[in-house]
């Protein structure tokens, strides 16, 4: 039996002779059909006598929630939502010299400081953008249009990863 530690709810009941259970020496590996949830803690309980060693001794069993406990790591890549770009120009879809272009986006989980590459007219902007975490998982990146920036559509690429190092799909 595998249960979630947070609320003691049942995650899976698996028979010891199931194909989801392998025994190699003193090691038992359980691979349930369902996927575990990231960052969730689980525990395993095993009835007395479920396993027998080579000398015929019965396994004493695990009846508590402390003996075989594990936490699933963060293995899912982060994603960005609601990405928008505007300028402080009277027509906020355009930007001219000294206008500030602002990129706003949010992540579905906590991420490290992302890298933003702005381009103008298809050419990478040499200006260093300012990137700040405004609140929780909401971010803002800005750059000021310079005289040497090529005229045209302002585009961007956001590269990012979560705190566990899972890289997100770059957003453009």
PDB file of C-alpha atoms in Angstrom:
ATOM      1  CA  UNK A   1       0.000   0.000   0.000  1.00  0.00           C
ATOM      2  CA  UNK A   2       1.313   3.459  -0.926  1.00  0.00           C
ATOM      3  CA  UNK A   3      -0.229   6.489   0.771  1.00  0.00           C
ATOM      4  CA  UNK A   4       0.233  10.252   0.548  1.00  0.00           C
ATOM      5  CA  UNK A   5       1.842  11.565   3.722  1.00  0.00           C
ATOM      6  CA  UNK A   6      -0.015  14.881   3.596  1.00  0.00           C
ATOM      7  CA  UNK A   7      -3.448  13.390   4.225  1.00  0.00           C
ATOM      8  CA  UNK A   8      -2.888   9.618   4.542  1.00  0.00           C
ATOM      9  CA  UNK A   9      -4.987   9.082   1.424  1.00  0.00           C
ATOM     10  CA  UNK A  10      -4.510   5.936  -0.629  1.00  0.00           C
ATOM     11  CA  UNK A  11      -2.309   6.336  -3.698  1.00  0.00           C
ATOM     12  CA  UNK A  12      -2.059   2.679  -4.761  1.00  0.00           C
ATOM     13  CA  UNK A  13      -2.588  -0.855  -3.546  1.00  0.00           C
ATOM     14  CA  UNK A  14      -0.208  -3.258  -5.266  1.00  0.00           C
ATOM     15  CA  UNK A  15       0.088  -7.010  -4.727  1.00  0.00           C
ATOM     16  CA  UNK A  16       3.615  -8.247  -3.972  1.00  0.00           C
ATOM     17  CA  UNK A  17       3.438 -10.705  -6.886  1.00  0.00           C
ATOM     18  CA  UNK A  18       2.431  -7.950  -9.328  1.00  0.00           C
ATOM     19  CA  UNK A  19       4.628  -7.061 -12.302  1.00  0.00           C
ATOM     20  CA  UNK A  20       4.910  -3.616 -10.662  1.00  0.00           C
ATOM     21  CA  UNK A  21       7.016  -5.135  -7.848  1.00  0.00           C
ATOM     22  CA  UNK A  22      10.530  -6.468  -8.309  1.00  0.00           C
ATOM     23  CA  UNK A  23      12.667  -8.087  -5.646  1.00  0.00           C
ATOM     24  CA  UNK A  24      16.433  -8.322  -5.977  1.00  0.00           C
ATOM     25  CA  UNK A  25      18.134  -9.706  -2.897  1.00  0.00           C
ATOM     26  CA  UNK A  26      17.023  -7.513   0.011  1.00  0.00           C
ATOM     27  CA  UNK A  27      15.804  -4.694  -2.312  1.00  0.00           C
ATOM     28  CA  UNK A  28      12.137  -4.264  -3.207  1.00  0.00           C
ATOM     29  CA  UNK A  29      11.247  -1.842  -6.003  1.00  0.00           C
ATOM     30  CA  UNK A  30       7.671  -0.740  -6.601  1.00  0.00           C
ATOM     31  CA  UNK A  31       6.737   0.961  -9.868  1.00  0.00           C
ATOM     32  CA  UNK A  32       3.019   1.853  -9.744  1.00  0.00           C
ATOM     33  CA  UNK A  33       0.900   2.436 -12.840  1.00  0.00           C
ATOM     34  CA  UNK A  34       0.081   5.997 -11.784  1.00  0.00           C
ATOM     35  CA  UNK A  35       2.677   8.765 -11.820  1.00  0.00           C
ATOM     36  CA  UNK A  36       3.693  10.256  -8.516  1.00  0.00           C
ATOM     37  CA  UNK A  37       3.055  13.975  -8.012  1.00  0.00           C
ATOM     38  CA  UNK A  38       6.060  16.304  -7.970  1.00  0.00           C
ATOM     39  CA  UNK A  39       7.218  17.429  -4.534  1.00  0.00           C
ATOM     40  CA  UNK A  40       4.738  15.086  -2.795  1.00  0.00           C
ATOM     41  CA  UNK A  41       5.759  12.844   0.106  1.00  0.00           C
ATOM     42  CA  UNK A  42       4.534   9.233   0.232  1.00  0.00           C
ATOM     43  CA  UNK A  43       4.937   6.252   2.527  1.00  0.00           C
ATOM     44  CA  UNK A  44       4.734   2.502   2.001  1.00  0.00           C
ATOM     45  CA  UNK A  45       3.063  -0.059   4.241  1.00  0.00           C
ATOM     46  CA  UNK A  46       3.596  -3.805   3.770  1.00  0.00           C
ATOM     47  CA  UNK A  47       1.707  -6.597   5.526  1.00  0.00           C
ATOM     48  CA  UNK A  48       3.608  -9.020   7.738  1.00  0.00           C
ATOM     49  CA  UNK A  49       4.644 -12.134   5.812  1.00  0.00           C
ATOM     50  CA  UNK A  50       4.361 -10.497   2.384  1.00  0.00           C
ATOM     51  CA  UNK A  51       7.983 -11.419   1.668  1.00  0.00           C
ATOM     52  CA  UNK A  52       9.997 -14.485   2.712  1.00  0.00           C
ATOM     53  CA  UNK A  53      13.788 -14.579   2.709  1.00  0.00           C
ATOM     54  CA  UNK A  54      15.932 -17.495   1.489  1.00  0.00           C
ATOM     55  CA  UNK A  55      15.937 -19.064   4.980  1.00  0.00           C
ATOM     56  CA  UNK A  56      12.133 -19.046   5.154  1.00  0.00           C
ATOM     57  CA  UNK A  57      11.870 -16.099   7.553  1.00  0.00           C
ATOM     58  CA  UNK A  58       8.760 -13.985   7.142  1.00  0.00           C
ATOM     59  CA  UNK A  59       9.126 -10.246   6.623  1.00  0.00           C
ATOM     60  CA  UNK A  60       7.982  -8.438   9.791  1.00  0.00           C
ATOM     61  CA  UNK A  61       6.000  -5.865   7.799  1.00  0.00           C
ATOM     62  CA  UNK A  62       5.726  -2.093   7.904  1.00  0.00           C
ATOM     63  CA  UNK A  63       2.607  -0.759   9.592  1.00  0.00           C
ATOM     64  CA  UNK A  64       3.565   2.856  10.279  1.00  0.00           C
ATOM     65  CA  UNK A  65       4.008   5.969   8.170  1.00  0.00           C
ATOM     66  CA  UNK A  66       7.671   6.550   9.073  1.00  0.00           C
ATOM     67  CA  UNK A  67       9.728   3.506   8.055  1.00  0.00           C
ATOM     68  CA  UNK A  68       9.592   3.702   4.243  1.00  0.00           C
ATOM     69  CA  UNK A  69       9.009   7.362   3.377  1.00  0.00           C
ATOM     70  CA  UNK A  70      10.086   9.167   0.225  1.00  0.00           C
ATOM     71  CA  UNK A  71       9.534  12.506  -1.471  1.00  0.00           C
ATOM     72  CA  UNK A  72       9.249  12.821  -5.218  1.00  0.00           C
ATOM     73  CA  UNK A  73      11.542  15.447  -6.695  1.00  0.00           C
ATOM     74  CA  UNK A  74      10.553  18.240  -9.033  1.00  0.00           C
ATOM     75  CA  UNK A  75      10.867  16.720 -12.497  1.00  0.00           C
ATOM     76  CA  UNK A  76       8.352  18.782 -14.451  1.00  0.00           C
ATOM     77  CA  UNK A  77       9.587  21.733 -16.495  1.00  0.00           C
ATOM     78  CA  UNK A  78       8.108  25.152 -15.680  1.00  0.00           C
ATOM     79  CA  UNK A  79       5.918  27.048 -18.142  1.00  0.00           C
ATOM     80  CA  UNK A  80       5.226  30.720 -18.741  1.00  0.00           C
ATOM     81  CA  UNK A  81       1.673  32.069 -18.976  1.00  0.00           C
ATOM     82  CA  UNK A  82       0.107  35.363 -20.016  1.00  0.00           C
ATOM     83  CA  UNK A  83       3.107  36.835 -21.809  1.00  0.00           C
ATOM     84  CA  UNK A  84       2.593  40.386 -23.110  1.00  0.00           C
ATOM     85  CA  UNK A  85       4.769  43.170 -24.469  1.00  0.00           C
ATOM     86  CA  UNK A  86       3.951  46.915 -24.520  1.00  0.00           C
ATOM     87  CA  UNK A  87       5.766  50.239 -24.693  1.00  0.00           C
ATOM     88  CA  UNK A  88       5.171  53.551 -22.992  1.00  0.00           C
ATOM     89  CA  UNK A  89       4.668  55.174 -26.400  1.00  0.00           C
ATOM     90  CA  UNK A  90       1.338  56.868 -27.021  1.00  0.00           C
ATOM     91  CA  UNK A  91       0.654  53.885 -29.308  1.00  0.00           C
ATOM     92  CA  UNK A  92       1.788  51.125 -26.930  1.00  0.00           C
ATOM     93  CA  UNK A  93       2.349  48.714 -29.843  1.00  0.00           C
ATOM     94  CA  UNK A  94       5.226  50.903 -31.117  1.00  0.00           C
ATOM     95  CA  UNK A  95       8.424  52.232 -29.614  1.00  0.00           C
ATOM     96  CA  UNK A  96      10.790  55.013 -30.607  1.00  0.00           C
ATOM     97  CA  UNK A  97      14.064  56.310 -29.163  1.00  0.00           C
ATOM     98  CA  UNK A  98      13.874  56.655 -25.342  1.00  0.00           C
ATOM     99  CA  UNK A  99      10.597  54.712 -25.099  1.00  0.00           C
ATOM    100  CA  UNK A 100      10.591  51.879 -22.571  1.00  0.00           C
ATOM    101  CA  UNK A 101       9.518  48.453 -23.820  1.00  0.00           C
ATOM    102  CA  UNK A 102       8.064  46.230 -21.084  1.00  0.00           C
ATOM    103  CA  UNK A 103       7.616  42.467 -21.219  1.00  0.00           C
ATOM    104  CA  UNK A 104       5.276  41.006 -18.579  1.00  0.00           C
ATOM    105  CA  UNK A 105       4.915  37.297 -17.880  1.00  0.00           C
ATOM    106  CA  UNK A 106       4.146  34.823 -15.137  1.00  0.00           C
ATOM    107  CA  UNK A 107       5.430  31.325 -14.445  1.00  0.00           C
ATOM    108  CA  UNK A 108       3.388  28.361 -13.228  1.00  0.00           C
ATOM    109  CA  UNK A 109       5.978  27.755 -10.477  1.00  0.00           C
ATOM    110  CA  UNK A 110       8.924  29.523  -8.888  1.00  0.00           C
ATOM    111  CA  UNK A 111      11.766  30.119 -11.358  1.00  0.00           C
ATOM    112  CA  UNK A 112      15.234  31.592 -11.147  1.00  0.00           C
ATOM    113  CA  UNK A 113      15.933  34.943 -12.770  1.00  0.00           C
ATOM    114  CA  UNK A 114      15.249  34.444 -16.480  1.00  0.00           C
ATOM    115  CA  UNK A 115      17.407  35.637 -19.350  1.00  0.00           C
ATOM    116  CA  UNK A 116      15.671  37.972 -21.793  1.00  0.00           C
ATOM    117  CA  UNK A 117      16.971  38.810 -25.273  1.00  0.00           C
ATOM    118  CA  UNK A 118      15.136  41.672 -26.953  1.00  0.00           C
ATOM    119  CA  UNK A 119      15.431  42.250 -30.703  1.00  0.00           C
ATOM    120  CA  UNK A 120      14.331  45.240 -32.764  1.00  0.00           C
ATOM    121  CA  UNK A 121      13.788  44.964 -36.497  1.00  0.00           C
ATOM    122  CA  UNK A 122      15.202  41.435 -36.376  1.00  0.00           C
ATOM    123  CA  UNK A 123      18.472  42.565 -34.804  1.00  0.00           C
ATOM    124  CA  UNK A 124      19.489  41.742 -31.234  1.00  0.00           C
ATOM    125  CA  UNK A 125      19.351  44.771 -28.949  1.00  0.00           C
ATOM    126  CA  UNK A 126      22.685  45.397 -27.239  1.00  0.00           C
ATOM    127  CA  UNK A 127      21.044  47.065 -24.259  1.00  0.00           C
ATOM    128  CA  UNK A 128      20.974  45.097 -21.024  1.00  0.00           C
ATOM    129  CA  UNK A 129      17.361  44.645 -19.995  1.00  0.00           C
ATOM    130  CA  UNK A 130      16.195  45.004 -16.416  1.00  0.00           C
ATOM    131  CA  UNK A 131      14.458  41.856 -15.152  1.00  0.00           C
ATOM    132  CA  UNK A 132      12.579  41.849 -11.854  1.00  0.00           C
ATOM    133  CA  UNK A 133      10.288  39.472 -10.016  1.00  0.00           C
ATOM    134  CA  UNK A 134       7.360  41.791  -9.299  1.00  0.00           C
ATOM    135  CA  UNK A 135       5.417  39.478  -6.962  1.00  0.00           C
ATOM    136  CA  UNK A 136       5.386  35.691  -6.480  1.00  0.00           C
ATOM    137  CA  UNK A 137       5.829  34.172  -9.963  1.00  0.00           C
ATOM    138  CA  UNK A 138       5.157  37.359 -11.934  1.00  0.00           C
ATOM    139  CA  UNK A 139       8.023  38.976 -13.835  1.00  0.00           C
ATOM    140  CA  UNK A 140       8.774  42.183 -15.685  1.00  0.00           C
ATOM    141  CA  UNK A 141      11.591  42.879 -18.142  1.00  0.00           C
ATOM    142  CA  UNK A 142      12.248  46.304 -19.637  1.00  0.00           C
ATOM    143  CA  UNK A 143      14.631  47.949 -22.037  1.00  0.00           C
ATOM    144  CA  UNK A 144      14.923  51.506 -23.288  1.00  0.00           C
ATOM    145  CA  UNK A 145      15.067  52.007 -27.065  1.00  0.00           C
ATOM    146  CA  UNK A 146      18.400  53.557 -28.101  1.00  0.00           C
ATOM    147  CA  UNK A 147      19.327  55.623 -31.128  1.00  0.00           C
ATOM    148  CA  UNK A 148      21.292  52.746 -32.705  1.00  0.00           C
ATOM    149  CA  UNK A 149      18.480  50.173 -32.426  1.00  0.00           C
ATOM    150  CA  UNK A 150      17.134  49.048 -35.786  1.00  0.00           C
ATOM    151  CA  UNK A 151      13.571  50.151 -36.466  1.00  0.00           C
ATOM    152  CA  UNK A 152      10.911  47.471 -36.728  1.00  0.00           C
ATOM    153  CA  UNK A 153       9.051  44.878 -34.743  1.00  0.00           C
ATOM    154  CA  UNK A 154      10.318  44.393 -31.181  1.00  0.00           C
ATOM    155  CA  UNK A 155      10.551  40.719 -30.313  1.00  0.00           C
ATOM    156  CA  UNK A 156      11.986  38.754 -27.398  1.00  0.00           C
ATOM    157  CA  UNK A 157      13.142  35.342 -26.211  1.00  0.00           C
ATOM    158  CA  UNK A 158      12.741  34.333 -22.560  1.00  0.00           C
ATOM    159  CA  UNK A 159      15.004  31.517 -21.318  1.00  0.00           C
ATOM    160  CA  UNK A 160      14.306  30.189 -17.818  1.00  0.00           C
ATOM    161  CA  UNK A 161      14.440  27.250 -15.423  1.00  0.00           C
ATOM    162  CA  UNK A 162      12.830  26.322 -12.131  1.00  0.00           C
ATOM    163  CA  UNK A 163      14.739  26.174  -8.861  1.00  0.00           C
ATOM    164  CA  UNK A 164      15.430  22.453  -9.358  1.00  0.00           C
ATOM    165  CA  UNK A 165      17.150  23.162 -12.695  1.00  0.00           C
ATOM    166  CA  UNK A 166      14.364  21.949 -14.992  1.00  0.00           C
ATOM    167  CA  UNK A 167      14.587  24.123 -18.093  1.00  0.00           C
ATOM    168  CA  UNK A 168      11.401  25.609 -19.490  1.00  0.00           C
ATOM    169  CA  UNK A 169      10.613  25.853 -23.177  1.00  0.00           C
ATOM    170  CA  UNK A 170      11.981  29.228 -24.362  1.00  0.00           C
ATOM    171  CA  UNK A 171       9.162  31.651 -25.137  1.00  0.00           C
ATOM    172  CA  UNK A 172       9.319  34.119 -28.021  1.00  0.00           C
TER     173      UNK A 172
END
